[in-house]
Amino acid sequence: MQNNRIAIFLIALLFSAGWTKAQELPTQKEVMDQMVLTNQYLMNKWPDPGVNVITNKERPSNLWTRAVYYEGLMALYALKDDKAYYDYAVKWGEAHNWGLRNGAQTRHADNHCAGQTYIMLYEIDPQPERIRDIQSSVDDMIETYKINDWDWIDALQMAMPVFAKLTSITGDKKYSERMYEMYMDTKVTQGLFNPIDDLWWRDKDFLPPYQEPNGNDCYWSRGNGWVVAAMVRTLEFLPKDDPHRFEYAQMLQRMLKSILTVQRTDGFWNVSLHDPTHFEGKETSGTALFLYGMAWGVNNGLLEKEVYMPAITKAWNAISKEAVHDNGYLGYLQGTGKEPKDGQPVTYTSQPDFEDYGLGCFLLAASEMYKLAE
């Protein structure tokens, strides 16, 4: 009997040691190697960053999918001072004359997304033309009383960081105050946030009585990931004395606490957070955005390290070991859309309609993993 107990103990010890090794944090070099690899894949594929993107139709490359990629590229550049990264971003801005898709008169959040990188490049080299159109567009919005433009939750990530950055570089709180009004309109007036589950419905089409096949509410993974990223980047860019920081910090904490409970055992998240059987499978973009939020939250003291580190480590290992191809291509990436069924099937080798935003999400997550590994 004693020998049996010892054998069981040794087996458990070996299993525990193996699990710990499998779930250990990467080194900074391992993280950077994957950032460089995946980014180089896209830069090789698009040597001219200004060329139009052709999928089901032709679009200019300052559309939101490419703009999200440049958010990630700027995060990489902040960690690795490679002039090629800076030049690639500047060439993209210059190709569009630092303009926005559909012109400076646009109010659409997707069109504002490019402004995040334009403003970052302005901070590095303050040439007025770099922020001319994005500031003009937001100023025109503020001149009106309309605050319900953000009627889908992706918009929060596309536009809120722009308003936060404009506040930071100008010192004018009109941007941060209008941002708060518009955010609260989306959250409360339009009612896209469910305070019971601490998650967001993507847009009005998914408000109750809409249900997933299992009878639960539809909380789309990447949509909620966009809100997580919006909170992170808004907190990162806003002045420290902004009176609404608590709201954004609390929202991030509430969402991630809820998201933590529905992580898959393999480290990914499903496309439908409350219906794991609806297009069940691994998905990279939502997982990367949740990882970004959790790692940033731990790095900045907003989340308890002992609570979130297991989920962070599992998510990183899932993406880096199972989604990243040897050539830098990202697998398990859901294509564009607004709900679980869009862009299916999602597999290791599936080709989404756009892949640039997925890389942007991954680079943002990896940038925080790099700091965490430190």
Coordinates of C-alpha atoms in Angstrom, one line a residue:
M1 CA 0.0 0.0 0.0
Q2 CA 2.8 2.4 0.9
N3 CA 4.5 1.7 -2.4
N4 CA 1.3 2.4 -4.3
R5 CA 1.0 5.8 -2.5
I6 CA 4.6 6.6 -3.4
A7 CA 4.0 5.7 -7.0
I8 CA 0.8 7.8 -7.2
F9 CA 2.7 10.7 -5.6
L10 CA 5.6 10.4 -8.1
I11 CA 3.2 10.2 -11.1
A12 CA 1.3 13.3 -9.8
L13 CA 4.6 15.1 -9.3
L14 CA 5.8 14.3 -12.8
F15 CA 2.5 15.4 -14.3
S16 CA 2.5 18.6 -12.3
A17 CA 6.1 19.4 -13.4
G18 CA 5.2 18.7 -17.0
W19 CA 2.1 21.0 -16.9
T20 CA 4.2 23.7 -15.2
K21 CA 6.8 23.5 -17.9
A22 CA 4.2 23.5 -20.7
Q23 CA 2.6 26.6 -19.2
E24 CA 5.7 28.6 -18.3
L25 CA 6.1 32.1 -19.6
P26 CA 8.1 32.7 -22.7
T27 CA 11.4 34.6 -22.7
Q28 CA 11.6 38.1 -24.2
K29 CA 13.6 36.7 -27.1
E30 CA 10.9 34.1 -27.8
V31 CA 8.2 36.8 -27.9
M32 CA 10.3 39.2 -30.0
D33 CA 11.2 36.4 -32.5
Q34 CA 7.5 35.7 -33.1
M35 CA 6.7 39.4 -33.4
V36 CA 9.4 39.9 -36.0
L37 CA 8.5 36.7 -37.9
T38 CA 4.7 37.4 -38.1
N39 CA 5.3 41.1 -39.0
Q40 CA 7.8 40.3 -41.7
Y41 CA 5.3 38.0 -43.3
L42 CA 2.9 40.9 -43.9
M43 CA 5.6 43.4 -44.9
N44 CA 6.8 40.9 -47.5
K45 CA 3.3 40.3 -48.8
W46 CA 2.6 44.0 -49.0
P47 CA 5.9 45.7 -50.0
D48 CA 4.0 48.8 -51.1
P49 CA 1.8 49.8 -48.1
G50 CA -0.1 52.3 -50.1
V51 CA -1.5 49.8 -52.7
N52 CA -5.2 49.2 -52.7
V53 CA -6.5 46.1 -51.0
I54 CA -8.6 43.8 -53.2
T55 CA -10.9 41.1 -51.7
N56 CA -14.6 41.0 -52.8
K57 CA -14.0 44.6 -54.0
E58 CA -11.2 47.2 -54.1
R59 CA -10.5 49.3 -51.1
P60 CA -7.9 51.9 -50.1
S61 CA -5.3 50.6 -47.7
N62 CA -6.2 53.2 -45.0
L63 CA -9.2 51.1 -44.2
W64 CA -9.7 49.9 -40.6
T65 CA -8.3 46.4 -41.1
R66 CA -4.9 47.8 -42.1
A67 CA -5.1 50.6 -39.5
V68 CA -5.4 47.9 -36.8
Y69 CA -2.3 46.3 -38.1
Y70 CA -0.4 49.6 -37.8
E71 CA -1.4 49.8 -34.2
G72 CA 0.4 46.5 -33.7
L73 CA 3.4 47.6 -35.8
M74 CA 3.8 50.8 -33.7
A75 CA 3.8 48.6 -30.5
L76 CA 6.5 46.5 -32.1
Y77 CA 8.5 49.6 -33.1
A78 CA 8.3 50.9 -29.5
L79 CA 10.1 47.7 -28.4
K80 CA 12.5 47.3 -31.4
D81 CA 13.8 50.5 -32.8
D82 CA 14.0 49.3 -36.4
K83 CA 13.9 52.1 -39.0
A84 CA 12.3 49.8 -41.5
Y85 CA 9.2 49.6 -39.3
Y86 CA 9.0 53.4 -38.9
D87 CA 9.6 53.9 -42.6
Y88 CA 6.8 51.4 -43.5
A89 CA 4.3 53.3 -41.3
V90 CA 5.3 56.7 -42.7
K91 CA 5.1 55.5 -46.3
W92 CA 1.6 54.2 -45.6
G93 CA 0.6 57.6 -44.2
E94 CA 2.2 59.5 -47.1
A95 CA 0.6 57.2 -49.6
H96 CA -2.8 58.5 -48.4
N97 CA -1.6 62.1 -47.8
W98 CA -2.3 61.5 -44.2
G99 CA -6.0 61.3 -45.1
L100 CA -8.9 59.3 -43.9
R101 CA -11.0 56.9 -45.9
N102 CA -14.0 58.8 -47.3
G103 CA -12.3 62.1 -46.5
A104 CA -11.9 64.4 -43.5
Q105 CA -15.7 65.0 -43.3
T106 CA -16.2 61.4 -42.2
R107 CA -17.7 60.6 -38.8
H108 CA -17.3 56.9 -39.1
A109 CA -15.2 55.2 -36.5
D110 CA -13.7 52.7 -38.9
N111 CA -12.4 55.6 -41.0
H112 CA -10.9 57.3 -37.9
C113 CA -8.8 54.2 -36.9
A114 CA -5.9 55.2 -39.2
G115 CA -5.6 58.4 -37.1
Q116 CA -4.2 56.4 -34.2
T117 CA -1.0 55.7 -36.1
Y118 CA -1.0 59.1 -37.7
I119 CA -1.0 60.7 -34.3
M120 CA 1.8 58.4 -33.0
L121 CA 3.9 59.3 -36.0
Y122 CA 3.2 62.9 -35.3
E123 CA 4.5 62.5 -31.8
I124 CA 7.7 61.1 -33.2
D125 CA 8.0 63.9 -35.8
P126 CA 5.5 66.7 -35.3
Q127 CA 4.7 67.5 -38.9
P128 CA 1.3 69.3 -39.0
E129 CA 0.0 67.4 -42.0
R130 CA 0.2 64.1 -40.1
I131 CA -2.7 65.1 -37.9
R132 CA -4.4 67.6 -40.1
D133 CA -7.3 65.5 -41.3
I134 CA -7.9 63.4 -38.3
Q135 CA -8.0 66.4 -36.0
S136 CA -10.2 68.3 -38.4
S137 CA -12.6 65.3 -38.7
V138 CA -13.0 65.0 -34.9
D139 CA -13.3 68.8 -34.5
D140 CA -16.2 68.8 -36.9
M141 CA -17.9 66.1 -34.9
I142 CA -17.5 68.0 -31.7
E143 CA -19.1 71.0 -33.3
T144 CA -22.4 69.1 -33.5
Y145 CA -24.6 67.7 -30.8
K146 CA -24.8 64.2 -32.3
I147 CA -23.2 61.6 -30.0
N148 CA -24.8 58.3 -31.2
D149 CA -22.3 57.6 -34.0
W150 CA -20.8 54.6 -32.3
D151 CA -23.7 52.1 -32.7
W152 CA -21.6 49.0 -32.9
I153 CA -19.0 48.0 -30.3
D154 CA -16.1 47.7 -32.7
A155 CA -16.3 51.4 -33.0
L156 CA -14.9 51.9 -29.5
Q157 CA -11.6 50.5 -30.4
M158 CA -11.4 52.2 -33.7
A159 CA -12.1 55.7 -32.4
M160 CA -11.8 56.1 -28.7
P161 CA -7.9 56.0 -28.7
V162 CA -8.0 58.8 -31.3
F163 CA -10.0 61.1 -29.0
A164 CA -7.7 60.1 -26.1
K165 CA -4.5 60.9 -28.1
L166 CA -5.9 64.2 -29.3
T167 CA -6.5 65.1 -25.6
S168 CA -3.0 64.2 -24.8
I169 CA -1.2 66.1 -27.6
T170 CA -3.4 69.2 -27.4
G171 CA -4.2 69.4 -23.7
D172 CA -7.8 70.2 -24.7
K173 CA -10.4 68.2 -22.7
K174 CA -13.1 68.7 -25.3
Y175 CA -11.9 65.5 -26.9
S176 CA -11.9 63.4 -23.8
E177 CA -15.3 64.8 -22.7
R178 CA -17.0 64.1 -26.1
M179 CA -15.4 60.7 -26.1
Y180 CA -17.0 59.9 -22.7
E181 CA -20.4 61.2 -23.8
M182 CA -20.2 59.0 -26.9
Y183 CA -19.0 55.9 -25.0
M184 CA -21.8 56.3 -22.4
D185 CA -24.3 56.7 -25.2
T186 CA -23.1 53.3 -26.7
K187 CA -23.1 51.7 -23.3
V188 CA -26.2 53.0 -21.6
T189 CA -28.5 54.9 -24.1
Q190 CA -28.1 52.3 -26.8
G191 CA -27.8 49.7 -24.2
L192 CA -25.1 47.5 -25.8
F193 CA -23.5 46.7 -22.5
N194 CA -25.1 44.0 -20.3
P195 CA -24.2 44.8 -16.6
I196 CA -25.5 41.3 -15.6
D197 CA -22.9 39.4 -17.6
D198 CA -20.4 42.2 -17.9
L199 CA -20.2 41.7 -21.6
W200 CA -21.3 43.6 -24.7
W201 CA -23.8 42.8 -27.5
R202 CA -22.2 43.6 -30.8
D203 CA -25.0 45.9 -32.0
K204 CA -28.8 46.3 -31.7
D205 CA -29.3 43.2 -33.9
F206 CA -28.1 41.0 -31.0
L207 CA -30.1 42.6 -28.1
P208 CA -32.6 40.3 -26.5
P209 CA -34.7 38.5 -27.5
Y210 CA -31.9 37.4 -29.9
Q211 CA -30.4 34.1 -28.7
E212 CA -27.6 31.7 -29.6
P213 CA -28.6 28.1 -30.5
N214 CA -28.1 27.1 -26.8
G215 CA -30.5 29.8 -25.6
N216 CA -27.9 32.2 -24.2
D217 CA -27.1 35.8 -25.3
C218 CA -24.8 36.3 -28.2
Y219 CA -21.5 37.8 -27.0
W220 CA -19.1 37.7 -30.0
S221 CA -15.6 37.1 -29.0
R222 CA -13.8 39.6 -31.2
G223 CA -16.4 42.3 -30.6
N224 CA -15.8 42.1 -26.9
G225 CA -12.1 42.0 -27.6
W226 CA -12.4 45.3 -29.4
V227 CA -13.9 46.8 -26.3
V228 CA -11.1 45.4 -24.2
A229 CA -8.6 47.0 -26.5
A230 CA -10.4 50.3 -26.5
M231 CA -10.3 50.4 -22.7
V232 CA -6.6 49.5 -22.7
R233 CA -5.6 52.1 -25.3
T234 CA -7.8 54.8 -23.9
L235 CA -6.3 54.3 -20.4
E236 CA -2.8 54.3 -21.9
F237 CA -3.3 57.5 -23.9
L238 CA -5.4 59.6 -21.6
P239 CA -3.9 62.1 -19.2
K240 CA -3.6 60.6 -15.7
D241 CA -5.9 63.3 -14.3
D242 CA -8.9 62.5 -16.6
P243 CA -12.0 62.3 -14.5
H244 CA -13.4 59.3 -16.4
R245 CA -10.4 57.0 -16.0
F246 CA -12.2 55.0 -13.3
E247 CA -15.0 54.2 -15.6
Y248 CA -12.7 52.8 -18.2
A249 CA -10.5 50.9 -15.7
Q250 CA -13.6 49.4 -14.0
M251 CA -15.0 48.4 -17.3
L252 CA -11.8 46.6 -18.2
Q253 CA -11.7 44.8 -14.9
R254 CA -15.3 43.7 -15.1
M255 CA -15.1 42.4 -18.6
L256 CA -11.9 40.5 -18.1
K257 CA -13.2 38.9 -14.9
S258 CA -16.2 37.6 -16.9
I259 CA -14.0 36.6 -19.9
L260 CA -11.7 34.7 -17.6
T261 CA -14.4 32.2 -16.8
V262 CA -15.1 31.2 -20.4
Q263 CA -11.5 30.5 -21.6
R264 CA -11.2 27.2 -23.3
T265 CA -9.0 24.5 -21.7
D266 CA -6.5 24.8 -24.6
G267 CA -6.0 28.5 -23.9
F268 CA -8.1 30.0 -26.8
W269 CA -11.6 31.5 -26.6
N270 CA -14.5 30.5 -28.7
V271 CA -16.1 32.9 -31.2
S272 CA -19.3 32.8 -29.1
L273 CA -18.4 33.4 -25.5
H274 CA -21.6 31.9 -24.0
D275 CA -22.3 29.2 -26.5
P276 CA -19.2 27.1 -27.0
T277 CA -21.0 24.8 -29.4
H278 CA -21.9 27.5 -31.9
F279 CA -19.1 27.2 -34.4
E280 CA -16.9 25.7 -31.8
G281 CA -13.1 25.9 -32.3
K282 CA -10.0 27.9 -31.7
E283 CA -10.0 31.6 -32.8
T284 CA -7.0 33.8 -32.8
S285 CA -8.2 37.4 -33.0
G286 CA -10.5 37.4 -30.0
T287 CA -8.0 35.4 -28.0
A288 CA -5.2 37.9 -28.8
L289 CA -7.3 40.9 -27.8
F290 CA -8.2 39.2 -24.4
L291 CA -4.6 38.4 -23.9
Y292 CA -3.6 42.0 -24.7
G293 CA -6.1 43.3 -22.1
M294 CA -5.1 40.8 -19.4
A295 CA -1.3 41.2 -19.9
W296 CA -1.7 45.0 -19.9
G297 CA -3.8 44.9 -16.8
V298 CA -1.2 42.9 -14.9
N299 CA 1.6 45.0 -16.2
N300 CA -0.2 48.1 -15.0
G301 CA -1.4 46.9 -11.7
L302 CA -5.1 46.7 -12.6
L303 CA -5.4 42.9 -12.4
E304 CA -4.2 40.5 -9.8
K305 CA -1.2 38.7 -11.2
E306 CA -1.9 35.4 -9.3
V307 CA -5.4 35.3 -10.7
Y308 CA -4.7 36.1 -14.4
M309 CA -1.3 34.7 -15.0
P310 CA -2.5 31.1 -15.7
A311 CA -4.9 32.4 -18.3
I312 CA -2.3 34.7 -19.8
T313 CA 0.2 32.0 -20.1
K314 CA -2.2 29.5 -21.6
A315 CA -3.4 32.0 -24.1
W316 CA 0.1 33.0 -25.2
N317 CA 1.2 29.3 -25.6
A318 CA -2.0 28.6 -27.5
I319 CA -1.5 31.3 -30.1
S320 CA 2.3 31.1 -30.3
K321 CA 2.5 27.3 -30.5
E322 CA -0.7 26.4 -32.4
A323 CA -1.6 29.4 -34.6
V324 CA 1.7 30.9 -35.8
H325 CA 3.0 29.1 -38.9
D326 CA 6.7 28.7 -39.6
N327 CA 6.5 31.4 -42.2
G328 CA 4.7 33.9 -39.9
Y329 CA 1.2 33.3 -41.2
L330 CA -1.5 33.3 -38.5
G331 CA -4.0 30.5 -38.4
Y332 CA -7.4 30.1 -36.7
L333 CA -8.2 33.7 -37.7
Q334 CA -11.9 34.5 -38.2
G335 CA -12.6 36.8 -41.2
T336 CA -14.4 40.1 -41.0
G337 CA -18.0 40.2 -39.8
K338 CA -20.0 40.7 -36.7
E339 CA -21.0 37.4 -35.2
P340 CA -19.9 33.8 -34.7
K341 CA -21.1 32.5 -38.1
D342 CA -19.1 35.0 -40.2
G343 CA -15.8 34.0 -41.8
Q344 CA -16.3 30.3 -41.1
P345 CA -14.8 27.8 -41.2
V346 CA -11.9 28.9 -39.0
T347 CA -9.0 26.5 -39.2
Y348 CA -5.2 26.4 -38.9
T349 CA -4.9 26.8 -42.7
S350 CA -8.1 28.8 -43.5
Q351 CA -7.6 32.1 -45.4
P352 CA -9.7 35.0 -43.9
D353 CA -10.8 37.8 -46.3
F354 CA -8.4 40.1 -44.4
E355 CA -5.5 39.0 -42.3
D356 CA -3.9 42.3 -41.4
Y357 CA -6.1 43.1 -38.4
G358 CA -5.4 39.7 -36.9
L359 CA -1.7 40.4 -37.0
G360 CA -2.3 43.8 -35.4
C361 CA -4.2 42.1 -32.5
F362 CA -1.3 39.6 -32.1
L363 CA 1.4 42.2 -32.1
L364 CA -0.5 44.2 -29.4
A365 CA -0.8 41.1 -27.3
A366 CA 2.8 40.1 -27.8
S367 CA 4.0 43.6 -26.9
E368 CA 2.5 43.2 -23.5
M369 CA 3.8 39.7 -23.2
Y370 CA 7.3 41.0 -23.9
K371 CA 7.0 43.5 -21.0
L372 CA 5.5 40.7 -18.8
A373 CA 8.4 38.4 -19.6
E374 CA 10.8 41.1 -18.4

